[in-house]
PDB file of C-alpha atoms in Angstrom:
ATOM      1  CA  MET A   1     172.331 221.086 110.474  1.00 69.00           C
ATOM      2  CA  LYS A   2     170.451 224.132 111.729  1.00 85.00           C
ATOM      3  CA  GLY A   3     166.702 224.334 112.089  1.00 89.00           C
ATOM      4  CA  HIS A   4     163.864 222.742 113.987  1.00 94.00           C
ATOM      5  CA  ALA A   5     161.613 219.726 113.619  1.00 96.00           C
ATOM      6  CA  ARG A   6     158.945 221.936 112.077  1.00 95.00           C
ATOM      7  CA  ASN A   7     161.356 222.766 109.221  1.00 94.00           C
ATOM      8  CA  LEU A   8     161.763 219.075 108.428  1.00 94.00           C
ATOM      9  CA  MET A   9     158.232 217.776 108.921  1.00 95.00           C
ATOM     10  CA  THR A  10     155.565 216.948 106.412  1.00 94.00           C
ATOM     11  CA  GLU A  11     152.504 218.859 107.598  1.00 93.00           C
ATOM     12  CA  ARG A  12     149.927 216.777 105.777  1.00 93.00           C
ATOM     13  CA  VAL A  13     149.878 213.690 107.943  1.00 95.00           C
ATOM     14  CA  THR A  14     147.374 210.867 107.804  1.00 96.00           C
ATOM     15  CA  SER A  15     146.429 209.433 111.181  1.00 97.00           C
ATOM     16  CA  VAL A  16     143.990 206.837 112.476  1.00 98.00           C
ATOM     17  CA  ALA A  17     141.931 206.414 115.631  1.00 98.00           C
ATOM     18  CA  PRO A  18     142.640 203.621 118.139  1.00 98.00           C
ATOM     19  CA  ASP A  19     139.555 201.723 116.957  1.00 98.00           C
ATOM     20  CA  THR A  20     140.408 201.859 113.221  1.00 98.00           C
ATOM     21  CA  PRO A  21     140.456 198.259 111.912  1.00 98.00           C
ATOM     22  CA  LEU A  22     143.448 196.529 110.357  1.00 98.00           C
ATOM     23  CA  ASP A  23     141.851 196.329 106.899  1.00 97.00           C
ATOM     24  CA  ALA A  24     141.174 200.081 106.841  1.00 98.00           C
ATOM     25  CA  ILE A  25     144.718 200.867 107.969  1.00 98.00           C
ATOM     26  CA  ALA A  26     146.191 198.595 105.297  1.00 97.00           C
ATOM     27  CA  ALA A  27     144.003 200.228 102.640  1.00 97.00           C
ATOM     28  CA  THR A  28     145.119 203.674 103.828  1.00 97.00           C
ATOM     29  CA  LEU A  29     148.796 202.767 103.647  1.00 97.00           C
ATOM     30  CA  VAL A  30     148.412 201.384 100.136  1.00 97.00           C
ATOM     31  CA  GLY A  31     146.051 204.108  98.912  1.00 96.00           C
ATOM     32  CA  GLU A  32     148.217 206.968 100.133  1.00 95.00           C
ATOM     33  CA  ALA A  33     151.554 205.255  99.370  1.00 94.00           C
ATOM     34  CA  ILE A  34     152.786 205.721 102.937  1.00 95.00           C
ATOM     35  CA  SER A  35     154.470 203.246 105.244  1.00 94.00           C
ATOM     36  CA  GLY A  36     153.006 204.172 108.618  1.00 96.00           C
ATOM     37  CA  VAL A  37     150.354 206.180 110.435  1.00 97.00           C
ATOM     38  CA  PRO A  38     150.218 207.731 113.891  1.00 98.00           C
ATOM     39  CA  VAL A  39     147.358 206.588 116.100  1.00 98.00           C
ATOM     40  CA  VAL A  40     145.704 209.581 117.765  1.00 98.00           C
ATOM     41  CA  ASP A  41     143.085 209.786 120.491  1.00 96.00           C
ATOM     42  CA  ALA A  42     140.068 212.112 120.576  1.00 95.00           C
ATOM     43  CA  SER A  43     142.244 215.013 121.783  1.00 94.00           C
ATOM     44  CA  GLU A  44     144.665 214.508 118.830  1.00 93.00           C
ATOM     45  CA  ALA A  45     147.419 213.237 121.130  1.00 96.00           C
ATOM     46  CA  VAL A  46     149.624 210.576 119.539  1.00 97.00           C
ATOM     47  CA  VAL A  47     149.171 207.312 121.441  1.00 97.00           C
ATOM     48  CA  GLY A  48     150.967 204.939 119.072  1.00 97.00           C
ATOM     49  CA  MET A  49     152.186 204.157 115.581  1.00 97.00           C
ATOM     50  CA  VAL A  50     151.124 201.490 113.072  1.00 98.00           C
ATOM     51  CA  THR A  51     153.604 200.674 110.304  1.00 96.00           C
ATOM     52  CA  GLU A  52     153.728 198.310 107.356  1.00 96.00           C
ATOM     53  CA  SER A  53     155.751 195.943 109.552  1.00 95.00           C
ATOM     54  CA  ASP A  54     152.968 195.911 112.149  1.00 97.00           C
ATOM     55  CA  ILE A  55     150.408 195.067 109.447  1.00 97.00           C
ATOM     56  CA  ILE A  56     152.597 192.307 107.995  1.00 97.00           C
ATOM     57  CA  THR A  57     153.111 190.846 111.486  1.00 97.00           C
ATOM     58  CA  ALA A  58     149.335 190.896 112.030  1.00 97.00           C
ATOM     59  CA  LEU A  59     148.772 189.152 108.704  1.00 96.00           C
ATOM     60  CA  LEU A  60     151.322 186.472 109.606  1.00 97.00           C
ATOM     61  CA  ARG A  61     149.496 185.951 112.915  1.00 96.00           C
ATOM     62  CA  GLN A  62     146.280 185.764 110.902  1.00 97.00           C
ATOM     63  CA  ASP A  63     144.682 188.560 112.921  1.00 97.00           C
ATOM     64  CA  ALA A  64     141.098 189.362 111.977  1.00 96.00           C
ATOM     65  CA  ALA A  65     140.478 192.203 109.517  1.00 96.00           C
ATOM     66  CA  ASP A  66     138.656 194.104 112.250  1.00 97.00           C
ATOM     67  CA  THR A  67     141.602 194.025 114.697  1.00 97.00           C
ATOM     68  CA  PRO A  68     141.814 197.600 116.020  1.00 98.00           C
ATOM     69  CA  ALA A  69     144.832 199.886 115.748  1.00 98.00           C
ATOM     70  CA  ARG A  70     145.204 199.883 119.551  1.00 97.00           C
ATOM     71  CA  THR A  71     146.094 196.178 119.311  1.00 97.00           C
ATOM     72  CA  LEU A  72     148.469 196.598 116.349  1.00 97.00           C
ATOM     73  CA  MET A  73     150.293 199.793 117.294  1.00 97.00           C
ATOM     74  CA  SER A  74     153.687 200.295 118.822  1.00 94.00           C
ATOM     75  CA  ALA A  75     153.243 202.183 122.072  1.00 94.00           C
ATOM     76  CA  PRO A  76     154.001 204.371 123.825  1.00 93.00           C
ATOM     77  CA  ALA A  77     154.434 206.719 120.920  1.00 91.00           C
ATOM     78  CA  ILE A  78     157.802 208.306 120.272  1.00 96.00           C
ATOM     79  CA  THR A  79     157.151 211.940 119.370  1.00 97.00           C
ATOM     80  CA  ILE A  80     159.124 215.154 119.116  1.00 98.00           C
ATOM     81  CA  ASP A  81     158.208 218.769 119.772  1.00 97.00           C
ATOM     82  CA  GLU A  82     158.026 221.027 116.733  1.00 97.00           C
ATOM     83  CA  PHE A  83     160.776 223.260 118.160  1.00 97.00           C
ATOM     84  CA  ALA A  84     163.266 220.447 118.814  1.00 97.00           C
ATOM     85  CA  PRO A  85     166.553 221.109 116.989  1.00 96.00           C
ATOM     86  CA  THR A  86     167.206 219.165 113.799  1.00 94.00           C
ATOM     87  CA  ASP A  87     170.175 217.400 115.386  1.00 94.00           C
ATOM     88  CA  GLU A  88     167.835 216.032 118.063  1.00 96.00           C
ATOM     89  CA  VAL A  89     165.440 214.814 115.356  1.00 96.00           C
ATOM     90  CA  ILE A  90     168.262 212.943 113.615  1.00 95.00           C
ATOM     91  CA  THR A  91     169.453 211.483 116.923  1.00 96.00           C
ATOM     92  CA  VAL A  92     165.963 210.208 117.818  1.00 96.00           C
ATOM     93  CA  LEU A  93     165.460 208.636 114.376  1.00 95.00           C
ATOM     94  CA  ARG A  94     168.849 206.943 114.529  1.00 95.00           C
ATOM     95  CA  GLU A  95     169.030 205.874 118.167  1.00 96.00           C
ATOM     96  CA  ARG A  96     165.429 204.673 118.363  1.00 95.00           C
ATOM     97  CA  ARG A  97     165.732 203.019 114.928  1.00 94.00           C
ATOM     98  CA  ILE A  98     162.446 204.417 113.711  1.00 94.00           C
ATOM     99  CA  HIS A  99     161.331 205.704 110.318  1.00 94.00           C
ATOM    100  CA  HIS A 100     158.297 207.702 111.401  1.00 95.00           C
ATOM    101  CA  LEU A 101     158.553 210.481 113.969  1.00 97.00           C
ATOM    102  CA  PRO A 102     155.297 212.304 114.751  1.00 98.00           C
ATOM    103  CA  VAL A 103     155.757 216.011 115.498  1.00 98.00           C
ATOM    104  CA  VAL A 104     153.617 217.578 118.206  1.00 97.00           C
ATOM    105  CA  ARG A 105     152.636 221.066 119.339  1.00 96.00           C
ATOM    106  CA  ALA A 106     151.256 221.254 122.869  1.00 95.00           C
ATOM    107  CA  GLY A 107     150.838 217.478 122.741  1.00 93.00           C
ATOM    108  CA  LYS A 108     148.801 217.457 119.508  1.00 96.00           C
ATOM    109  CA  LEU A 109     149.880 215.969 116.176  1.00 97.00           C
ATOM    110  CA  VAL A 110     150.982 218.625 113.652  1.00 97.00           C
ATOM    111  CA  GLY A 111     153.303 216.706 111.316  1.00 97.00           C
ATOM    112  CA  ILE A 112     155.545 213.731 110.739  1.00 97.00           C
ATOM    113  CA  ILE A 113     159.216 213.280 109.892  1.00 97.00           C
ATOM    114  CA  ALA A 114     160.776 210.409 107.954  1.00 94.00           C
ATOM    115  CA  PRO A 115     164.455 210.009 107.111  1.00 93.00           C
ATOM    116  CA  SER A 116     163.655 211.164 103.557  1.00 92.00           C
ATOM    117  CA  ASP A 117     162.429 214.493 105.002  1.00 93.00           C
ATOM    118  CA  VAL A 118     165.810 214.993 106.678  1.00 92.00           C
ATOM    119  CA  LEU A 119     167.607 214.259 103.412  1.00 91.00           C
ATOM    120  CA  ARG A 120     165.314 216.588 101.454  1.00 90.00           C
ATOM    121  CA  TYR A 121     165.959 219.414 103.923  1.00 89.00           C
ATOM    122  CA  PHE A 122     169.712 218.839 103.752  1.00 88.00           C
ATOM    123  CA  VAL A 123     169.753 218.852  99.939  1.00 87.00           C
ATOM    124  CA  GLU A 124     167.490 221.891  99.608  1.00 84.00           C
ATOM    125  CA  ARG A 125     169.043 224.024 102.370  1.00 81.00           C
ATOM    126  CA  ASP A 126     172.615 222.978 103.025  1.00 71.00           C
ATOM    127  CA  LEU A 127     174.090 221.784  99.751  1.00 69.00           C
ATOM    128  CA  PRO A 128     175.548 224.429  97.456  1.00 66.00           C
ATOM    129  CA  THR A 129     173.691 225.034  94.222  1.00 68.00           C
ATOM    130  CA  PRO A 130     175.615 223.345  91.393  1.00 66.00           C
ATOM    131  CA  PRO A 131     176.838 225.604  88.578  1.00 66.00           C
ATOM    132  CA  GLU A 132     174.582 225.702  85.536  1.00 70.00           C
ATOM    133  CA  ALA A 133     175.618 223.588  82.584  1.00 55.00           C
ATOM    134  CA  GLY A 134     176.905 225.668  79.716  1.00 54.00           C
TER     135      GLY A 134
END
Protein backbone atom coordinates (compact mmCIF):
# COMPACT_ATOMS: atom_id res chain seq x y z
CA MET A 1 0.00 0.00 0.00
CA LYS A 2 1.49 3.34 -1.00
CA GLY A 3 1.30 6.48 1.09
CA HIS A 4 2.42 7.83 4.42
CA ALA A 5 1.18 7.84 7.99
CA ARG A 6 -0.33 11.27 7.43
CA ASN A 7 -2.58 9.79 4.72
CA LEU A 8 -3.96 7.25 7.18
CA MET A 9 -4.26 9.32 10.35
CA THR A 10 -7.25 10.93 11.94
CA GLU A 11 -6.22 14.55 12.49
CA ARG A 12 -8.76 15.35 15.18
CA VAL A 13 -7.22 13.58 18.13
CA THR A 14 -8.26 13.90 21.75
CA SER A 15 -5.38 13.85 24.21
CA VAL A 16 -4.97 14.28 27.96
CA ALA A 17 -2.29 15.72 30.22
CA PRO A 18 -0.26 13.53 32.59
CA ASP A 19 -2.22 14.85 35.58
CA THR A 20 -5.69 14.20 34.09
CA PRO A 21 -7.61 11.99 36.57
CA LEU A 22 -8.98 8.54 35.83
CA ASP A 23 -12.62 9.65 36.09
CA ALA A 24 -12.10 12.43 33.53
CA ILE A 25 -10.32 10.07 31.14
CA ALA A 26 -13.11 7.50 31.43
CA ALA A 27 -15.72 10.19 30.79
CA THR A 28 -13.77 11.36 27.73
CA LEU A 29 -13.55 7.87 26.28
CA VAL A 30 -17.27 7.30 26.75
CA GLY A 31 -18.32 10.81 25.69
CA GLU A 32 -16.29 10.79 22.49
CA ALA A 33 -16.83 7.08 21.73
CA ILE A 34 -13.10 6.42 21.50
CA SER A 35 -11.05 3.62 23.01
CA GLY A 36 -7.83 5.40 23.93
CA VAL A 37 -6.10 8.75 24.32
CA PRO A 38 -2.48 9.83 24.00
CA VAL A 39 -0.98 11.48 27.07
CA VAL A 40 0.93 14.61 26.08
CA ASP A 41 3.22 16.88 28.07
CA ALA A 42 3.27 20.69 28.02
CA SER A 43 5.30 20.69 24.78
CA GLU A 44 2.71 18.40 23.08
CA ALA A 45 5.13 15.46 23.03
CA VAL A 46 3.43 12.09 23.46
CA VAL A 47 4.62 10.53 26.72
CA GLY A 48 2.16 7.64 26.98
CA MET A 49 -1.19 6.15 26.06
CA VAL A 50 -4.27 5.37 28.17
CA THR A 51 -6.73 2.86 26.72
CA GLU A 52 -10.01 1.31 27.80
CA SER A 53 -8.00 -1.70 29.00
CA ASP A 54 -5.90 0.55 31.25
CA ILE A 55 -9.07 2.07 32.74
CA ILE A 56 -10.65 -1.36 33.29
CA THR A 57 -7.45 -2.59 34.97
CA ALA A 58 -7.49 0.48 37.23
CA LEU A 59 -11.12 -0.16 38.13
CA LEU A 60 -10.34 -3.79 38.97
CA ARG A 61 -7.50 -2.59 41.22
CA GLN A 62 -9.98 -0.15 42.74
CA ASP A 63 -7.76 2.83 41.95
CA ALA A 64 -9.07 6.17 43.17
CA ALA A 65 -11.04 8.33 40.72
CA ASP A 66 -8.32 10.96 40.94
CA THR A 67 -5.50 8.59 39.88
CA PRO A 68 -3.54 10.57 37.27
CA ALA A 69 -2.92 9.51 33.68
CA ARG A 70 0.83 9.26 34.37
CA THR A 71 0.05 6.33 36.70
CA LEU A 72 -2.39 4.63 34.30
CA MET A 73 -0.61 5.09 30.97
CA SER A 74 1.49 2.68 28.98
CA ALA A 75 4.92 4.21 28.53
CA PRO A 76 7.13 4.93 26.80
CA ALA A 77 4.81 5.95 24.03
CA ILE A 78 4.98 4.18 20.69
CA THR A 79 4.66 6.86 18.01
CA ILE A 80 5.30 7.18 14.30
CA ASP A 81 6.46 10.09 12.16
CA GLU A 82 3.89 11.53 9.78
CA PHE A 83 6.10 10.68 6.78
CA ALA A 84 6.61 7.01 7.70
CA PRO A 85 5.45 4.74 4.86
CA THR A 86 2.10 3.01 5.25
CA ASP A 87 3.77 -0.40 5.29
CA GLU A 88 5.77 0.70 8.34
CA VAL A 89 2.55 1.86 10.03
CA ILE A 90 0.95 -1.55 9.46
CA THR A 91 4.08 -3.32 10.70
CA VAL A 92 4.18 -1.27 13.92
CA LEU A 93 0.48 -1.85 14.62
CA ARG A 94 0.83 -5.58 14.03
CA GLU A 95 4.20 -6.31 15.62
CA ARG A 96 3.62 -4.14 18.68
CA ARG A 97 0.03 -5.41 18.99
CA ILE A 98 -1.40 -1.96 19.50
CA HIS A 99 -4.63 -0.35 18.33
CA HIS A 100 -3.67 3.30 18.78
CA LEU A 101 -0.63 4.78 17.06
CA PRO A 102 -0.04 8.50 17.70
CA VAL A 103 1.43 10.35 14.72
CA VAL A 104 4.02 13.04 15.37
CA ARG A 105 5.61 15.92 13.47
CA ALA A 106 8.86 17.19 14.96
CA GLY A 107 7.99 15.27 18.12
CA LYS A 108 4.53 16.85 18.55
CA LEU A 109 1.19 15.05 18.30
CA VAL A 110 -0.61 15.71 14.99
CA GLY A 111 -2.88 12.67 14.60
CA ILE A 112 -3.64 9.09 15.49
CA ILE A 113 -3.98 5.86 13.53
CA ALA A 114 -6.15 2.87 14.41
CA PRO A 115 -6.48 -0.33 12.41
CA SER A 116 -9.85 0.95 11.12
CA ASP A 117 -8.02 3.94 9.57
CA VAL A 118 -5.79 1.55 7.62
CA LEU A 119 -8.82 -0.38 6.39
CA ARG A 120 -10.65 2.82 5.43
CA TYR A 121 -7.64 4.02 3.43
CA PHE A 122 -7.34 0.67 1.67
CA VAL A 123 -11.03 0.59 0.74
CA GLU A 124 -11.15 4.21 -0.41
CA ARG A 125 -7.84 4.28 -2.32
CA ASP A 126 -6.85 0.80 -3.41
CA LEU A 127 -10.02 -1.15 -4.10
CA PRO A 128 -11.55 -0.77 -7.55
CA THR A 129 -14.86 1.03 -7.72
CA PRO A 130 -17.62 -1.56 -8.18
CA PRO A 131 -19.76 -1.23 -11.32
CA GLU A 132 -23.04 0.59 -10.82
CA ALA A 133 -26.14 -1.54 -10.46
CA GLY A 134 -28.35 -1.37 -13.51
